[in-house]
Amino acid sequence: MKISLQRVSTKDLATLTERTLTVSTSGKYPVLTNHPLMNELTNHYTDYDAVYTKKTFSGKGKDVAAADHDRDVAFSCIKAFLNGYRQVSSVPNFQDAEDLYQVFVQFGLDLDRMSYSSQTAQMKKLIEALELPANTQKISNLSLSVAFAEMKTKHEYFEDIFEEQTEANAGLRQMQSASTIRRGLEKTLKSFYSMLTALKDVPDWKDVYAEVYELVKSAKNSTVSRKNNNEEPE
């Protein structure tokens, strides 16, 4: 009963192991009941089954990018308004626009092109400065209170979704990789097949060997078929 387990695809290895366990724990073969190698194989498969299809990343990247875009737009709109308004000295409160624009200058007119972390730090400081009583009044004078509240809300939403992404990715990285667990599963599965092969002529072992052999042969055929079709192992 020979098979190169390293060449078996990720999903096919899971299927082969699951079927091997199903046959071996069916109750038809008392010689395998509570067998130490069976218990070890079950434990390895349980670990492998939990992680072999796990994602590498959280999948929240698009949500984070969308949230960042929304806060960029809100920031740019207020900045553009202030820049235009401050240049028309004949309009009411144009000096307020100039003062607020300088606050934007202080924390970076291009902060919407910074990295996520740098922009977040600068936006936080910008918002804190704009929330000072003197600046809050100027924002009100220019009828920008709603626009400012929207910018702040969108920034806070970005922080929330970015934190979710960070926590999710950290959790995934802490999980044991499927490749690490796979090596242990392959080793135990190989030992199990070797044991069945060594005992195949013993009366109590003949039938279980024959049934498991068919499973292994099927897995080998699947691997050959994949190779012939030039498919990469998953």
CSV table of C-alpha atoms in Angstrom, one decimal:
chain,number,residue,atom,x,y,z
A,1,MET,CA,0.0,0.0,0.0
A,2,LYS,CA,2.2,2.8,-1.3
A,3,ILE,CA,1.2,6.4,-1.9
A,4,SER,CA,3.2,9.6,-2.0
A,5,LEU,CA,1.2,11.6,0.5
A,6,GLN,CA,3.2,14.8,-0.3
A,7,ARG,CA,1.8,14.7,-3.8
A,8,VAL,CA,-1.8,14.4,-2.7
A,9,SER,CA,-3.7,17.7,-2.8
A,10,THR,CA,-4.8,19.5,0.4
A,11,LYS,CA,-8.5,18.6,0.0
A,12,ASP,CA,-7.8,15.0,-1.3
A,13,LEU,CA,-5.6,14.4,1.8
A,14,ALA,CA,-8.5,15.4,4.0
A,15,THR,CA,-10.9,13.2,2.1
A,16,LEU,CA,-8.5,10.2,2.2
A,17,THR,CA,-8.0,10.6,5.9
A,18,GLU,CA,-11.7,11.0,6.6
A,19,ARG,CA,-12.6,7.9,4.6
A,20,THR,CA,-9.8,5.9,6.2
A,21,LEU,CA,-11.1,6.9,9.7
A,22,THR,CA,-14.7,6.1,8.7
A,23,VAL,CA,-13.7,2.6,7.6
A,24,SER,CA,-11.4,2.0,10.5
A,25,THR,CA,-13.9,3.1,13.2
A,26,SER,CA,-17.0,1.5,11.6
A,27,GLY,CA,-16.9,-1.2,14.2
A,28,LYS,CA,-16.4,-3.9,11.6
A,29,TYR,CA,-12.8,-4.3,12.6
A,30,PRO,CA,-12.3,-5.0,16.4
A,31,VAL,CA,-8.5,-5.0,16.0
A,32,LEU,CA,-8.6,-1.3,15.5
A,33,THR,CA,-10.9,-0.4,18.4
A,34,ASN,CA,-9.1,2.0,20.7
A,35,HIS,CA,-5.8,1.4,18.8
A,36,PRO,CA,-3.3,4.0,19.8
A,37,LEU,CA,-2.4,4.8,16.2
A,38,MET,CA,-6.1,5.3,15.4
A,39,ASN,CA,-6.4,7.7,18.2
A,40,GLU,CA,-3.4,9.6,17.1
A,41,LEU,CA,-4.7,9.7,13.5
A,42,THR,CA,-8.0,11.0,14.7
A,43,ASN,CA,-6.4,13.8,16.7
A,44,HIS,CA,-4.2,14.9,13.7
A,45,TYR,CA,-7.2,14.9,11.4
A,46,THR,CA,-9.3,16.9,13.7
A,47,ASP,CA,-6.5,19.6,13.8
A,48,TYR,CA,-6.0,19.5,10.1
A,49,ASP,CA,-9.7,19.7,9.3
A,50,ALA,CA,-10.0,22.8,11.4
A,51,VAL,CA,-7.4,24.8,9.5
A,52,TYR,CA,-6.7,23.4,6.0
A,53,THR,CA,-9.4,25.6,4.4
A,54,LYS,CA,-8.7,28.6,6.6
A,55,LYS,CA,-8.2,32.0,5.0
A,56,THR,CA,-4.7,33.6,5.1
A,57,PHE,CA,-6.2,37.1,5.6
A,58,SER,CA,-9.5,38.4,7.0
A,59,GLY,CA,-11.0,39.5,3.7
A,60,LYS,CA,-11.8,42.9,5.1
A,61,GLY,CA,-9.4,44.7,2.9
A,62,LYS,CA,-12.1,46.0,0.5
A,63,ASP,CA,-14.1,47.3,3.4
A,64,VAL,CA,-11.1,49.1,4.8
A,65,ALA,CA,-10.3,50.7,1.5
A,66,ALA,CA,-13.9,51.8,1.0
A,67,ALA,CA,-14.0,53.4,4.5
A,68,ASP,CA,-10.7,55.1,3.8
A,69,HIS,CA,-12.0,56.5,0.5
A,70,ASP,CA,-15.1,57.9,2.2
A,71,ARG,CA,-13.1,59.7,4.9
A,72,ASP,CA,-10.7,61.0,2.2
A,73,VAL,CA,-13.7,62.5,0.3
A,74,ALA,CA,-15.2,64.1,3.4
A,75,PHE,CA,-11.8,65.6,4.2
A,76,SER,CA,-11.1,66.8,0.7
A,77,CYS,CA,-14.5,68.5,0.4
A,78,ILE,CA,-14.1,70.6,3.5
A,79,LYS,CA,-10.5,71.5,2.6
A,80,ALA,CA,-11.6,72.6,-0.9
A,81,PHE,CA,-14.5,74.6,0.5
A,82,LEU,CA,-12.2,76.4,2.9
A,83,ASN,CA,-9.5,77.0,0.3
A,84,GLY,CA,-12.0,78.6,-2.0
A,85,TYR,CA,-14.0,80.6,0.6
A,86,ARG,CA,-11.0,82.1,2.2
A,87,GLN,CA,-9.9,83.8,-1.0
A,88,VAL,CA,-13.1,85.8,-1.4
A,89,SER,CA,-12.7,88.6,1.1
A,90,SER,CA,-16.1,90.1,0.3
A,91,VAL,CA,-18.1,87.2,1.7
A,92,PRO,CA,-19.1,86.9,5.4
A,93,ASN,CA,-16.8,85.1,7.8
A,94,PHE,CA,-14.0,84.7,5.1
A,95,GLN,CA,-11.4,85.1,7.9
A,96,ASP,CA,-13.0,82.1,9.7
A,97,ALA,CA,-12.3,80.1,6.5
A,98,GLU,CA,-8.7,81.3,6.5
A,99,ASP,CA,-8.2,80.4,10.1
A,100,LEU,CA,-9.7,76.9,9.7
A,101,TYR,CA,-7.8,76.3,6.5
A,102,GLN,CA,-4.5,77.0,8.4
A,103,VAL,CA,-5.6,74.3,10.9
A,104,PHE,CA,-5.7,71.9,7.9
A,105,VAL,CA,-2.3,73.1,6.8
A,106,GLN,CA,-0.9,72.4,10.2
A,107,PHE,CA,-1.8,68.7,10.1
A,108,GLY,CA,-1.2,68.2,6.4
A,109,LEU,CA,-3.2,69.2,3.3
A,110,ASP,CA,-2.1,65.8,1.7
A,111,LEU,CA,-2.9,63.6,4.7
A,112,ASP,CA,-5.5,61.8,2.5
A,113,ARG,CA,-2.6,60.4,0.5
A,114,MET,CA,-0.7,59.2,3.6
A,115,SER,CA,-0.6,55.6,4.7
A,116,TYR,CA,-3.5,54.3,6.8
A,117,SER,CA,-1.7,54.6,10.1
A,118,SER,CA,-0.2,58.0,9.4
A,119,GLN,CA,-3.5,59.4,8.1
A,120,THR,CA,-5.3,58.1,11.1
A,121,ALA,CA,-2.9,59.8,13.5
A,122,GLN,CA,-3.1,63.1,11.7
A,123,MET,CA,-6.9,63.0,11.3
A,124,LYS,CA,-7.3,62.4,15.0
A,125,LYS,CA,-5.2,65.5,15.8
A,126,LEU,CA,-7.0,67.5,13.1
A,127,ILE,CA,-10.4,66.6,14.5
A,128,GLU,CA,-9.3,67.4,18.1
A,129,ALA,CA,-8.1,70.8,16.9
A,130,LEU,CA,-11.3,71.6,15.0
A,131,GLU,CA,-13.3,70.6,18.1
A,132,LEU,CA,-11.8,73.4,20.2
A,133,PRO,CA,-14.5,75.9,21.1
A,134,ALA,CA,-13.1,78.7,19.0
A,135,ASN,CA,-12.9,76.5,15.9
A,136,THR,CA,-16.3,75.0,16.5
A,137,GLN,CA,-17.8,78.5,16.4
A,138,LYS,CA,-16.0,79.2,13.1
A,139,ILE,CA,-17.3,75.9,11.7
A,140,SER,CA,-20.8,76.9,12.7
A,141,ASN,CA,-20.4,80.4,11.2
A,142,LEU,CA,-19.5,78.8,7.8
A,143,SER,CA,-22.4,76.3,8.1
A,144,LEU,CA,-19.9,73.4,8.1
A,145,SER,CA,-21.2,71.7,11.2
A,146,VAL,CA,-22.9,68.8,9.3
A,147,ALA,CA,-20.0,68.4,7.0
A,148,PHE,CA,-17.5,68.3,9.9
A,149,ALA,CA,-19.7,65.8,11.8
A,150,GLU,CA,-19.8,63.6,8.7
A,151,MET,CA,-16.0,63.7,8.3
A,152,LYS,CA,-15.6,62.8,12.0
A,153,THR,CA,-18.1,59.9,11.7
A,154,LYS,CA,-16.4,58.5,8.6
A,155,HIS,CA,-13.0,58.7,10.2
A,156,GLU,CA,-14.3,56.9,13.3
A,157,TYR,CA,-15.9,54.2,11.1
A,158,PHE,CA,-12.6,53.7,9.4
A,159,GLU,CA,-10.8,53.2,12.7
A,160,ASP,CA,-13.4,50.6,13.7
A,161,ILE,CA,-13.2,48.6,10.5
A,162,PHE,CA,-9.4,48.8,10.4
A,163,GLU,CA,-9.3,47.5,14.0
A,164,GLU,CA,-11.5,44.6,13.1
A,165,GLN,CA,-9.2,43.8,10.2
A,166,THR,CA,-6.2,43.9,12.4
A,167,GLU,CA,-7.7,41.7,15.0
A,168,ALA,CA,-9.0,39.2,12.4
A,169,ASN,CA,-5.6,38.9,10.7
A,170,ALA,CA,-3.8,38.5,14.0
A,171,GLY,CA,-6.2,35.7,15.0
A,172,LEU,CA,-5.5,33.9,11.7
A,173,ARG,CA,-1.8,34.2,12.0
A,174,GLN,CA,-2.0,32.7,15.5
A,175,MET,CA,-3.6,29.6,14.2
A,176,GLN,CA,-1.2,26.8,13.4
A,177,SER,CA,-0.6,26.7,9.6
A,178,ALA,CA,-2.2,23.8,7.6
A,179,SER,CA,1.3,22.9,6.3
A,180,THR,CA,2.7,22.4,9.8
A,181,ILE,CA,-0.3,20.2,10.8
A,182,ARG,CA,-0.2,18.4,7.5
A,183,ARG,CA,3.3,17.0,8.1
A,184,GLY,CA,2.1,15.4,11.3
A,185,LEU,CA,-1.0,14.0,9.6
A,186,GLU,CA,1.1,12.6,6.7
A,187,LYS,CA,3.5,10.9,9.1
A,188,THR,CA,0.7,9.2,11.2
A,189,LEU,CA,-1.3,8.2,8.1
A,190,LYS,CA,1.8,6.7,6.6
A,191,SER,CA,2.5,4.7,9.8
A,192,PHE,CA,-1.1,3.5,9.8
A,193,TYR,CA,-0.8,2.3,6.2
A,194,SER,CA,2.5,0.6,6.9
A,195,MET,CA,1.0,-1.2,9.8
A,196,LEU,CA,-1.9,-2.5,7.7
A,197,THR,CA,0.5,-3.6,5.0
A,198,ALA,CA,2.7,-5.5,7.5
A,199,LEU,CA,-0.4,-7.3,8.9
A,200,LYS,CA,-2.3,-7.8,5.6
A,201,ASP,CA,-1.9,-11.6,5.7
A,202,VAL,CA,-3.1,-11.9,9.3
A,203,PRO,CA,-6.8,-13.1,9.4
A,204,ASP,CA,-8.1,-10.3,11.5
A,205,TRP,CA,-6.4,-7.7,9.4
A,206,LYS,CA,-7.1,-8.9,5.8
A,207,ASP,CA,-10.4,-7.3,5.3
A,208,VAL,CA,-9.6,-3.9,6.7
A,209,TYR,CA,-6.4,-3.8,4.6
A,210,ALA,CA,-8.4,-4.6,1.5
A,211,GLU,CA,-11.0,-1.9,2.1
A,212,VAL,CA,-8.4,0.8,3.0
A,213,TYR,CA,-6.3,-0.2,0.0
A,214,GLU,CA,-9.2,0.7,-2.3
A,215,LEU,CA,-9.3,4.1,-0.7
A,216,VAL,CA,-5.6,4.6,-1.2
A,217,LYS,CA,-5.8,3.4,-4.8
A,218,SER,CA,-8.6,6.0,-5.5
A,219,ALA,CA,-6.5,8.8,-4.0
A,220,LYS,CA,-3.5,7.8,-6.2
A,221,ASN,CA,-5.7,7.8,-9.3
A,222,SER,CA,-7.0,11.3,-8.4
A,223,THR,CA,-3.4,12.5,-8.1
A,224,VAL,CA,-2.4,11.0,-11.4
A,225,SER,CA,-5.5,12.5,-13.1
A,226,ARG,CA,-4.6,15.9,-11.7
A,227,LYS,CA,-1.1,15.6,-13.0
A,228,ASN,CA,-2.2,14.6,-16.4
A,229,ASN,CA,-4.5,17.6,-16.5
A,230,ASN,CA,-1.6,19.9,-15.4
A,231,GLU,CA,-3.6,21.0,-12.3
A,232,GLU,CA,-1.7,22.3,-9.3
A,233,PRO,CA,-2.3,20.6,-5.9
A,234,GLU,CA,-4.6,22.8,-3.8
